[in-house]
Amino acid sequence: RPLPPGAAPFRGAAASAGAADAAFEEKFLNPFAIRFSQARIRPTFQDGRVVQESMAEVEAVQWPMENSSEYDVMLRAPFSPISILRWRPKMREQDGTSITNEDGSNILGDACWFTVDNRRLYCLQAAAARHWPRRAACVVHVMRTPPTLRGTPRKFRTTDSGCSVNISRRDDPVPRAIWCWAQATQCGSSGAAPQAGQSAVDGVAADQAKEDPDDLTDVPSDLLRLSANLAALAPLPQQTAPLSVGPSRATPSQSSKAPTQAQLAAAWQLRAKQELMQQQQEQAMIRQWYLQQQLTLRHQQMLRQQQVFRQQSQYHQHNAFEDWAAGWGGSGLGGGASGGGGSRHFGGA
């Protein structure tokens, strides 16, 4: 299917797991019902485009399908659809290590919709958050079988079941930002009635519960024609009261006054710094333990070498003594015989 007008495929879009090596079906799905497969995304795409700029280009238009009232708006993005699949991720600690049972088997989380196109998912979720509590939908490529790309399994490294993602480069000591759609909609939702917000939450939960791709809304073949003349909708204004959102890493505010974006960003940065300090302390303890183990091993090796050296020295000394004793005994017997002969010789005289 061709991209929407003005859309240009990313150079890295061919690396998408669904488009690369697995058959897919085009469906509609709420972007909030999709989880991140990684704990971190870079602020730029593979071709150098800035993620924030691409996110700003995502538009919301009126839901084009008249025979369906499941969604309110459709997201129109400047990139190709993301690929998703139903997946049970490994549960991981904050440092990325897998959580295992007593028998050593990995503990798996609940089955959810995941994507390996994490940067594009962030753009879609951020755009949908600007129109909350409108029920948003985006076109996705649904894979029925896991992709077989060599590096795809390593992409599932989320530590909170894909509810949030850090925006940073690999060498950044502290994440530049931490995105969680539940937190964003709590402090940046529209000023609509609470019933509208609850309806949007119920819509996200309904999409999350759809386990079979056949339960998702099909994309019509004439979608371009239906949405060609639809104008972009303006984002909804923000509200001050937080909404009750499903389980996530975000915690609803206990105060009647919602925190500001700056306060939330400062809180997330403080938490990230604390987690980083804790990780550094743990790594220092691990290095200290490793060095202690190395010193212990070297000491044991020295003791074994000294023991072997003593055993070899005793062995050589014993052999040298036996050789000396054998030589001394042989010369003694020879001298006795010679002396006896000499005695007999002198006696004869």
Coordinates of N, CA and C in Angstrom, one line a residue, residues 59-280:
E59 N -0.2 13.8 12.1 CA -1.5 14.5 12.2 C -2.6 13.6 12.6
A60 N -3.7 14.1 13.2 CA -4.9 13.4 13.5 C -6.0 14.0 12.7
V61 N -6.7 13.0 12.0 CA -7.9 13.4 11.2 C -9.1 12.7 11.7
Q62 N -10.3 13.2 11.3 CA -11.5 12.6 11.7 C -11.5 11.1 11.3
W63 N -12.1 10.3 12.1 CA -12.2 8.8 11.8 C -13.0 8.6 10.5
P64 N -12.3 8.1 9.5 CA -12.9 8.1 8.1 C -14.0 7.0 7.9
M65 N -14.1 6.0 8.7 CA -15.0 4.9 8.5 C -16.3 5.2 9.2
E66 N -17.3 5.4 8.4 CA -18.7 5.8 8.9 C -19.4 4.6 9.5
N67 N -19.1 3.4 9.1 CA -19.8 2.2 9.6 C -19.2 1.7 10.9
S68 N -18.2 2.4 11.5 CA -17.5 2.0 12.7 C -17.4 3.2 13.6
S69 N -17.7 3.0 14.9 CA -17.6 4.1 15.9 C -16.6 3.7 17.0
E70 N -15.6 2.8 16.6 CA -14.7 2.3 17.6 C -13.6 3.4 18.0
Y71 N -13.3 4.3 17.0 CA -12.3 5.3 17.3 C -12.9 6.6 16.9
D72 N -12.2 7.7 17.3 CA -12.6 9.1 17.0 C -11.7 9.7 16.0
V73 N -10.4 9.4 16.0 CA -9.5 10.0 15.1 C -8.6 8.9 14.5
M74 N -8.0 9.2 13.4 CA -7.0 8.4 12.8 C -5.7 9.2 12.6
L75 N -4.6 8.6 13.0 CA -3.3 9.2 12.9 C -2.7 9.0 11.5
R76 N -2.2 10.1 11.0 CA -1.6 10.1 9.7 C -0.2 10.5 9.8
A77 N 0.7 9.6 9.6 CA 2.2 9.8 9.9 C 3.0 9.9 8.7
P78 N 4.2 10.6 8.8 CA 5.1 10.8 7.6 C 6.0 9.6 7.4
F79 N 5.7 8.4 8.0 CA 6.5 7.3 7.9 C 5.6 6.0 7.7
S80 N 6.2 4.9 7.3 CA 5.4 3.7 7.1 C 4.9 3.1 8.4
P81 N 3.8 2.3 8.3 CA 3.2 1.7 9.5 C 4.2 0.9 10.3
I82 N 4.0 0.8 11.6 CA 4.9 0.0 12.4 C 4.4 -1.4 12.4
S83 N 5.3 -2.4 12.6 CA 5.0 -3.8 12.7 C 4.8 -4.2 14.1
I84 N 3.8 -5.0 14.4 CA 3.5 -5.5 15.7 C 3.3 -7.0 15.7
L85 N 3.4 -7.6 16.9 CA 3.1 -9.0 17.1 C 2.7 -9.2 18.5
R86 N 2.0 -10.3 18.8 CA 1.6 -10.7 20.1 C 2.8 -11.4 20.7
W87 N 3.2 -11.0 21.9 CA 4.5 -11.5 22.5 C 4.4 -11.5 24.0
R88 N 5.1 -12.5 24.6 CA 5.2 -12.6 26.0 C 6.7 -12.3 26.3
P89 N 7.0 -11.2 26.8 CA 8.4 -10.8 27.1 C 9.0 -11.5 28.3
K90 N 10.3 -11.6 28.4 CA 11.0 -12.0 29.6 C 10.9 -10.9 30.6
M91 N 10.6 -11.2 31.8 CA 10.7 -10.2 32.9 C 12.1 -10.0 33.3
R92 N 12.5 -8.7 33.4 CA 13.9 -8.3 33.6 C 14.0 -7.3 34.8
E93 N 15.1 -7.4 35.4 CA 15.5 -6.4 36.4 C 15.8 -5.0 35.8
Q94 N 16.0 -4.0 36.6 CA 16.3 -2.7 36.0 C 17.6 -2.6 35.3
D95 N 18.5 -3.6 35.6 CA 19.8 -3.6 34.9 C 19.7 -4.5 33.7
G96 N 18.5 -5.0 33.4 CA 18.4 -5.8 32.1 C 18.5 -7.3 32.3
T97 N 18.9 -7.8 33.5 CA 19.1 -9.2 33.7 C 17.8 -9.9 33.8
S98 N 17.7 -11.1 33.2 CA 16.4 -11.9 33.2 C 16.1 -12.4 34.6
I99 N 14.8 -12.4 34.9 CA 14.3 -12.9 36.2 C 13.9 -14.4 36.0
T100 N 14.5 -15.2 36.8 CA 14.3 -16.7 36.6 C 13.6 -17.3 37.8
N101 N 13.0 -18.5 37.6 CA 12.4 -19.3 38.6 C 13.5 -20.0 39.4
E102 N 13.1 -20.8 40.4 CA 14.1 -21.6 41.1 C 14.8 -22.6 40.3
D103 N 14.0 -23.1 39.2 CA 14.6 -24.2 38.4 C 15.5 -23.5 37.2
G104 N 15.6 -22.2 37.2 CA 16.4 -21.6 36.2 C 15.7 -21.1 35.0
S105 N 14.4 -21.4 34.9 CA 13.6 -21.0 33.7 C 13.2 -19.6 33.8
N106 N 13.1 -18.9 32.6 CA 12.8 -17.5 32.6 C 11.3 -17.3 33.0
I107 N 11.1 -16.2 33.7 CA 9.7 -15.8 34.0 C 9.2 -14.9 32.9
L108 N 8.1 -15.2 32.3 CA 7.5 -14.4 31.2 C 6.4 -13.6 31.7
G109 N 6.2 -12.4 31.0 CA 5.1 -11.5 31.4 C 3.9 -11.9 30.6
D110 N 2.9 -11.0 30.7 CA 1.6 -11.3 30.0 C 1.8 -11.0 28.5
A111 N 1.0 -11.7 27.7 CA 1.0 -11.5 26.3 C 0.4 -10.1 25.9
C112 N 1.1 -9.3 25.2 CA 0.7 -8.0 24.8 C 1.1 -7.7 23.3
W113 N 0.6 -6.7 22.8 CA 1.0 -6.2 21.5 C 2.4 -5.5 21.6
F114 N 3.4 -5.9 20.9 CA 4.7 -5.3 21.0 C 5.2 -4.9 19.6
T115 N 6.1 -4.0 19.5 CA 6.7 -3.6 18.2 C 8.2 -3.4 18.4
V116 N 8.9 -3.6 17.3 CA 10.4 -3.4 17.3 C 10.7 -2.0 16.7
D117 N 9.6 -1.3 16.2 CA 9.7 0.0 15.7 C 9.5 1.0 16.8
N118 N 10.3 1.1 17.8 CA 10.1 1.8 19.0 C 10.0 3.3 18.8
R119 N 10.9 3.9 18.0 CA 10.9 5.3 17.8 C 9.6 5.8 17.1
R120 N 9.2 5.0 16.1 CA 7.9 5.4 15.4 C 6.7 5.2 16.4
L121 N 6.8 4.2 17.3 CA 5.7 4.1 18.2 C 5.7 5.3 19.2
Y122 N 6.8 5.7 19.6 CA 6.8 6.9 20.4 C 6.2 8.1 19.7
C123 N 6.5 8.3 18.4 CA 5.9 9.4 17.7 C 4.4 9.3 17.7
L124 N 3.9 8.1 17.5 CA 2.4 7.9 17.4 C 1.8 8.1 18.7
Q125 N 2.4 7.6 19.8 CA 1.8 7.8 21.1 C 1.8 9.2 21.5
A126 N 2.9 9.9 21.3 CA 3.0 11.3 21.6 C 1.9 12.1 20.9
A127 N 1.7 11.8 19.6 CA 0.7 12.5 18.8 C -0.7 12.2 19.4
A128 N -1.0 10.9 19.7 CA -2.3 10.5 20.3 C -2.5 11.2 21.6
A129 N -1.4 11.4 22.4 CA -1.6 12.1 23.7 C -2.0 13.5 23.5
R130 N -1.7 14.2 22.4 CA -2.1 15.6 22.2 C -3.6 15.7 22.0
H131 N -4.2 14.6 21.6 CA -5.6 14.6 21.3 C -6.5 13.8 22.3
W132 N -5.9 13.4 23.4 CA -6.6 12.7 24.5 C -7.7 13.6 25.0
P133 N -8.9 13.1 25.3 CA -9.3 11.7 25.3 C -9.9 11.2 24.0
R134 N -9.6 11.8 22.9 CA -10.1 11.2 21.7 C -9.5 9.8 21.5
R135 N -10.3 8.9 21.0 CA -9.8 7.5 20.8 C -9.1 7.5 19.5
A136 N -7.8 7.3 19.5 CA -7.0 7.4 18.3 C -6.7 6.0 17.8
A137 N -6.5 5.9 16.5 CA -6.1 4.6 15.8 C -5.0 4.9 14.8
C138 N -4.2 4.0 14.6 CA -3.1 4.1 13.5 C -3.1 2.8 12.8
V139 N -2.6 2.8 11.6 CA -2.4 1.6 10.7 C -1.2 0.9 11.2
V140 N -1.3 -0.4 11.4 CA -0.2 -1.3 11.8 C -0.1 -2.5 10.9
H141 N 1.0 -3.1 10.9 CA 1.3 -4.3 10.2 C 1.4 -5.4 11.2
V142 N 0.4 -6.3 11.2 CA 0.3 -7.3 12.3 C 0.9 -8.6 11.7
M143 N 1.9 -9.1 12.5 CA 2.6 -10.4 12.1 C 2.0 -11.5 12.9
R144 N 1.6 -12.6 12.3 CA 1.1 -13.7 13.0 C 2.2 -14.6 13.6
T145 N 3.4 -14.6 13.0 CA 4.5 -15.4 13.4 C 5.7 -14.4 13.8
P146 N 6.5 -14.8 14.8 CA 7.6 -14.0 15.2 C 8.6 -13.8 14.0
P147 N 9.2 -12.7 13.9 CA 10.2 -12.5 12.8 C 11.4 -13.3 13.0
T148 N 12.1 -13.6 11.9 CA 13.3 -14.4 12.0 C 14.6 -13.7 11.7
L149 N 14.5 -12.3 11.8 CA 15.7 -11.5 11.7 C 16.7 -11.9 12.8
R150 N 18.0 -11.9 12.4 CA 19.0 -12.3 13.4 C 19.0 -11.5 14.7
G151 N 18.8 -10.2 14.6 CA 18.9 -9.4 15.8 C 17.6 -9.0 16.4
T152 N 16.5 -9.6 15.9 CA 15.2 -9.2 16.5 C 15.0 -9.7 17.9
P153 N 15.4 -10.9 18.3 CA 15.2 -11.3 19.7 C 15.9 -10.4 20.7
R154 N 17.0 -9.8 20.3 CA 17.8 -9.0 21.2 C 17.1 -7.6 21.4
K155 N 16.1 -7.3 20.6 CA 15.4 -6.0 20.7 C 14.4 -6.0 21.9
F156 N 14.0 -7.2 22.4 CA 13.1 -7.3 23.5 C 13.8 -7.2 24.8
R157 N 14.2 -6.0 25.2 CA 15.0 -5.7 26.4 C 14.3 -4.8 27.3
T158 N 13.0 -4.7 27.2 CA 12.2 -3.8 28.1 C 12.3 -4.3 29.6
T159 N 12.3 -3.4 30.5 CA 12.4 -3.7 31.9 C 11.1 -3.5 32.6
D160 N 10.1 -2.9 32.0 CA 8.8 -2.7 32.6 C 7.6 -3.1 31.7
S161 N 7.9 -4.1 30.9 CA 6.8 -4.7 30.0 C 6.4 -3.7 29.0
G162 N 7.3 -2.8 28.6 CA 7.1 -1.9 27.5 C 6.2 -0.7 27.8
C163 N 5.9 -0.4 29.1 CA 5.0 0.7 29.4 C 5.7 2.1 29.2
S164 N 7.0 2.1 29.2 CA 7.7 3.4 29.1 C 9.0 3.2 28.3
V165 N 9.6 4.2 27.9 CA 10.9 4.1 27.2 C 11.8 5.4 27.5
N166 N 13.0 5.2 27.6 CA 14.0 6.3 27.8 C 14.4 6.8 26.5
I167 N 14.6 8.1 26.4 CA 15.0 8.8 25.1 C 16.4 9.3 25.4
S168 N 17.4 8.6 24.9 CA 18.8 9.0 25.1 C 19.7 8.2 24.2
R169 N 20.9 8.7 24.1 CA 22.0 8.0 23.4 C 22.7 7.0 24.3
R170 N 23.5 6.1 23.7 CA 24.1 5.1 24.5 C 25.0 5.7 25.6
D171 N 25.7 6.8 25.2 CA 26.7 7.3 26.1 C 26.2 8.4 27.1
D172 N 24.9 8.7 27.0 CA 24.3 9.7 27.9 C 24.2 9.1 29.3
P173 N 24.8 9.8 30.3 CA 24.7 9.3 31.7 C 23.3 9.3 32.3
V174 N 22.5 10.3 31.8 CA 21.1 10.4 32.3 C 20.2 10.5 31.1
P175 N 19.1 9.8 31.1 CA 18.2 9.9 29.9 C 17.7 11.4 29.7
R176 N 17.6 11.7 28.4 CA 17.1 13.1 28.1 C 15.7 13.3 28.5
A177 N 14.9 12.2 28.3 CA 13.5 12.2 28.7 C 13.1 10.8 28.9
I178 N 12.0 10.6 29.6 CA 11.4 9.3 29.8 C 9.9 9.4 29.4
W179 N 9.5 8.6 28.4 CA 8.1 8.7 27.9 C 7.3 7.6 28.5
C180 N 6.1 8.0 29.0 CA 5.1 7.1 29.4 C 3.8 7.7 29.1
W181 N 3.0 7.0 28.2 CA 1.8 7.6 27.7 C 0.8 7.8 28.8
A182 N 0.8 6.9 29.8 CA -0.2 7.0 30.9 C 0.1 8.3 31.7
Q183 N 1.4 8.6 32.0 CA 1.7 9.8 32.7 C 1.4 11.0 31.9
A184 N 1.7 11.0 30.6 CA 1.4 12.1 29.7 C 0.0 12.5 29.6
T185 N -0.9 11.5 29.5 CA -2.3 11.8 29.4 C -2.9 12.2 30.7
Q186 N -2.3 11.8 31.8 CA -2.8 12.3 33.1 C -2.6 13.8 33.3
C187 N -1.5 14.3 32.8 CA -1.2 15.7 33.1 C -1.4 16.6 31.8
G188 N -1.7 15.9 30.7 CA -1.9 16.7 29.4 C -3.1 16.3 28.7
S189 N -4.2 15.8 29.4 CA -5.4 15.5 28.8 C -6.3 16.7 28.5
S190 N -7.3 16.5 27.8 CA -8.2 17.6 27.4 C -9.1 18.0 28.6
G191 N -9.8 19.0 28.4 CA -10.7 19.5 29.5 C -12.1 18.9 29.3
A192 N -12.2 17.7 28.8 CA -13.5 17.1 28.6 C -13.9 16.5 29.9
A193 N -15.1 16.0 29.9 CA -15.7 15.4 31.1 C -15.0 14.1 31.4
P194 N -15.0 13.7 32.7 CA -14.3 12.4 33.1 C -14.8 11.2 32.4
Q195 N -16.1 11.2 32.0 CA -16.7 10.1 31.3 C -16.0 9.9 29.9
A196 N -15.6 11.0 29.3 CA -14.9 10.8 28.0 C -13.5 10.2 28.2
G197 N -12.8 10.7 29.3 CA -11.5 10.1 29.6 C -11.6 8.6 29.9
Q198 N -12.6 8.2 30.7 CA -12.8 6.8 31.0 C -13.2 6.0 29.8
S199 N -13.9 6.6 28.9 CA -14.2 5.9 27.6 C -13.0 5.6 26.8
A200 N -12.0 6.6 26.8 CA -10.8 6.4 26.1 C -9.9 5.4 26.7
V201 N -9.9 5.3 28.1 CA -9.2 4.3 28.8 C -9.8 2.9 28.5
D202 N -11.1 2.8 28.5 CA -11.7 1.5 28.2 C -11.4 1.1 26.7
G203 N -11.3 2.1 25.8 CA -11.0 1.7 24.5 C -9.6 1.2 24.3
V204 N -8.6 1.7 25.1 CA -7.2 1.2 25.1 C -7.2 -0.2 25.7
A205 N -7.9 -0.4 26.8 CA -8.0 -1.7 27.4 C -8.6 -2.8 26.5
A206 N -9.6 -2.3 25.7 CA -10.3 -3.3 24.8 C -9.3 -3.7 23.7
D207 N -8.5 -2.7 23.2 CA -7.5 -3.1 22.1 C -6.4 -4.0 22.7
Q208 N -6.0 -3.7 23.9 CA -5.0 -4.5 24.6 C -5.4 -6.0 24.7
A209 N -6.7 -6.2 25.0 CA -7.3 -7.5 25.2 C -7.5 -8.3 24.0
K210 N -7.4 -7.7 22.8 CA -7.6 -8.4 21.6 C -6.4 -9.3 21.3
E211 N -6.5 -10.6 21.5 CA -5.4 -11.5 21.3 C -5.2 -12.0 19.9
D212 N -6.3 -12.1 19.1 CA -6.3 -12.6 17.8 C -6.3 -11.4 16.8
P213 N -5.4 -11.4 15.8 CA -5.4 -10.4 14.8 C -6.7 -10.2 14.1
D214 N -7.5 -11.3 14.0 CA -8.8 -11.2 13.3 C -9.8 -10.3 14.1
D215 N -9.5 -10.1 15.4 CA -10.4 -9.2 16.2 C -10.1 -7.7 15.9
L216 N -9.0 -7.4 15.3 CA -8.7 -6.0 15.0 C -9.4 -5.5 13.8
T217 N -9.6 -4.2 13.8 CA -10.4 -3.6 12.7 C -9.5 -3.6 11.4
D218 N -10.2 -4.1 10.3 CA -9.5 -4.1 9.0 C -9.3 -2.7 8.4
V219 N -8.2 -2.6 7.7 CA -8.0 -1.3 7.0 C -8.6 -1.5 5.6
P220 N -9.5 -0.6 5.2 CA -10.1 -0.7 3.9 C -9.1 -0.4 2.8
S221 N -9.4 -1.0 1.6 CA -8.4 -0.9 0.5 C -8.5 0.5 -0.1
D222 N -9.6 1.3 0.2 CA -9.7 2.6 -0.3 C -9.5 3.7 0.8
L223 N -8.6 3.3 1.7 CA -8.4 4.3 2.8 C -7.8 5.6 2.3
L224 N -7.0 5.6 1.3 CA -6.4 6.9 0.8 C -7.5 7.8 0.3
R225 N -8.5 7.1 -0.4 CA -9.6 7.9 -1.0 C -10.5 8.5 0.2
L226 N -10.7 7.7 1.2 CA -11.6 8.1 2.3 C -11.0 9.2 3.1
S227 N -9.7 9.2 3.2 CA -9.0 10.2 4.1 C -8.3 11.3 3.3
A228 N -8.4 11.3 2.0 CA -7.7 12.3 1.2 C -8.1 13.7 1.5
N229 N -9.4 13.9 1.7 CA -9.9 15.3 1.9 C -10.1 15.7 3.3
L230 N -9.6 14.9 4.3 CA -9.9 15.1 5.7 C -8.8 16.1 6.2
A231 N -9.2 17.2 6.8 CA -8.2 18.1 7.3 C -7.7 17.7 8.7
A232 N -6.5 18.1 9.0 CA -5.9 17.8 10.3 C -6.7 18.5 11.4
L233 N -6.9 17.8 12.5 CA -7.6 18.3 13.7 C -6.6 19.0 14.6
A234 N -7.0 20.0 15.3 CA -6.2 20.7 16.2 C -6.1 19.9 17.5
P235 N -5.0 19.9 18.2 CA -4.9 19.2 19.5 C -5.8 19.8 20.5
L236 N -6.3 19.0 21.4 CA -7.2 19.5 22.5 C -6.4 20.2 23.5
P237 N -7.1 21.2 24.2 CA -6.4 21.9 25.3 C -6.1 21.0 26.5
Q238 N -5.2 21.4 27.3 CA -4.8 20.6 28.5 C -5.8 20.8 29.6
Q239 N -5.9 19.8 30.5 CA -6.7 19.9 31.7 C -5.8 19.9 32.9
T240 N -6.4 20.1 34.1 CA -5.6 20.1 35.3 C -5.9 18.9 36.2
A241 N -7.0 18.2 36.0 CA -7.3 17.0 36.8 C -6.7 15.7 36.2
P242 N -6.0 14.9 36.9 CA -5.5 13.7 36.3 C -6.6 12.6 36.1
L243 N -6.3 11.7 35.2 CA -7.3 10.7 34.9 C -6.7 9.4 35.4
S244 N -7.6 8.4 35.6 CA -7.3 7.1 36.1 C -6.9 6.2 34.9
V245 N -5.7 5.8 34.8 CA -5.2 5.0 33.7 C -4.8 3.7 34.2
G246 N -4.7 2.7 33.3 CA -4.4 1.4 33.6 C -3.0 1.2 34.2
P247 N -2.6 0.0 34.5 CA -1.3 -0.2 35.2 C -0.1 0.3 34.3
S248 N 0.8 1.0 34.9 CA 1.9 1.5 34.2 C 2.9 1.9 35.3
R249 N 4.1 2.3 34.9 CA 5.1 2.7 35.8 C 4.8 4.1 36.4
A250 N 3.9 4.8 35.8 CA 3.4 6.1 36.4 C 2.5 5.9 37.5
T251 N 2.5 6.8 38.5 CA 1.7 6.7 39.7 C 0.8 7.9 39.7
P252 N -0.6 7.7 39.7 CA -1.5 8.9 39.7 C -1.2 9.8 40.9
S253 N -1.4 11.0 40.7 CA -1.2 12.0 41.7 C -2.2 11.9 42.8
Q254 N -1.8 12.0 44.0 CA -2.7 12.0 45.1 C -3.3 13.3 45.5
S255 N -2.7 14.3 44.8 CA -3.2 15.7 45.1 C -4.3 16.1 44.1
S256 N -5.1 17.0 44.4 CA -6.1 17.5 43.5 C -5.6 18.3 42.4
K257 N -4.3 18.8 42.6 CA -3.7 19.6 41.6 C -2.6 18.8 40.9
A258 N -2.7 18.6 39.6 CA -1.7 17.8 38.8 C -0.4 18.5 38.7
P259 N 0.7 17.7 38.7 CA 2.0 18.4 38.6 C 2.2 18.9 37.2
T260 N 3.1 19.9 37.1 CA 3.4 20.4 35.8 C 4.4 19.6 35.0
Q261 N 4.5 19.8 33.7 CA 5.5 19.1 32.9 C 6.9 19.2 33.4
A262 N 7.3 20.5 33.9 CA 8.6 20.7 34.4 C 8.8 19.9 35.7
Q263 N 7.8 19.8 36.6 CA 8.0 19.1 37.8 C 8.1 17.6 37.5
L264 N 7.3 17.1 36.5 CA 7.4 15.7 36.2 C 8.8 15.4 35.6
A265 N 9.3 16.3 34.7 CA 10.6 16.0 34.1 C 11.7 16.0 35.1
A266 N 11.6 17.0 36.1 CA 12.6 17.0 37.2 C 12.5 15.7 38.0
A267 N 11.3 15.3 38.3 CA 11.1 14.1 39.1 C 11.7 12.8 38.4
W268 N 11.4 12.7 37.1 CA 11.9 11.6 36.3 C 13.5 11.7 36.2
Q269 N 14.0 12.9 36.1 CA 15.5 13.0 36.0 C 16.1 12.6 37.3
L270 N 15.5 13.1 38.4 CA 16.0 12.7 39.8 C 16.0 11.2 40.0
R271 N 14.9 10.6 39.5 CA 14.8 9.1 39.7 C 15.8 8.4 38.8
A272 N 16.0 9.0 37.6 CA 17.0 8.4 36.7 C 18.4 8.5 37.3
K273 N 18.7 9.6 37.9 CA 20.0 9.8 38.5 C 20.2 8.8 39.7
Q274 N 19.1 8.7 40.5 CA 19.2 7.7 41.6 C 19.4 6.3 41.1
E275 N 18.7 5.9 40.1 CA 18.9 4.6 39.5 C 20.3 4.4 39.0
L276 N 20.8 5.5 38.3 CA 22.2 5.4 37.8 C 23.2 5.3 38.9
M277 N 23.0 6.0 40.0 CA 23.9 5.9 41.1 C 23.9 4.5 41.7
Q278 N 22.7 4.0 41.8 CA 22.5 2.6 42.4 C 23.2 1.6 41.5
Q279 N 23.0 1.7 40.2 CA 23.7 0.8 39.3 C 25.2 0.9 39.4
Q280 N 25.7 2.2 39.5 CA 27.2 2.4 39.6 C 27.7 1.7 40.9

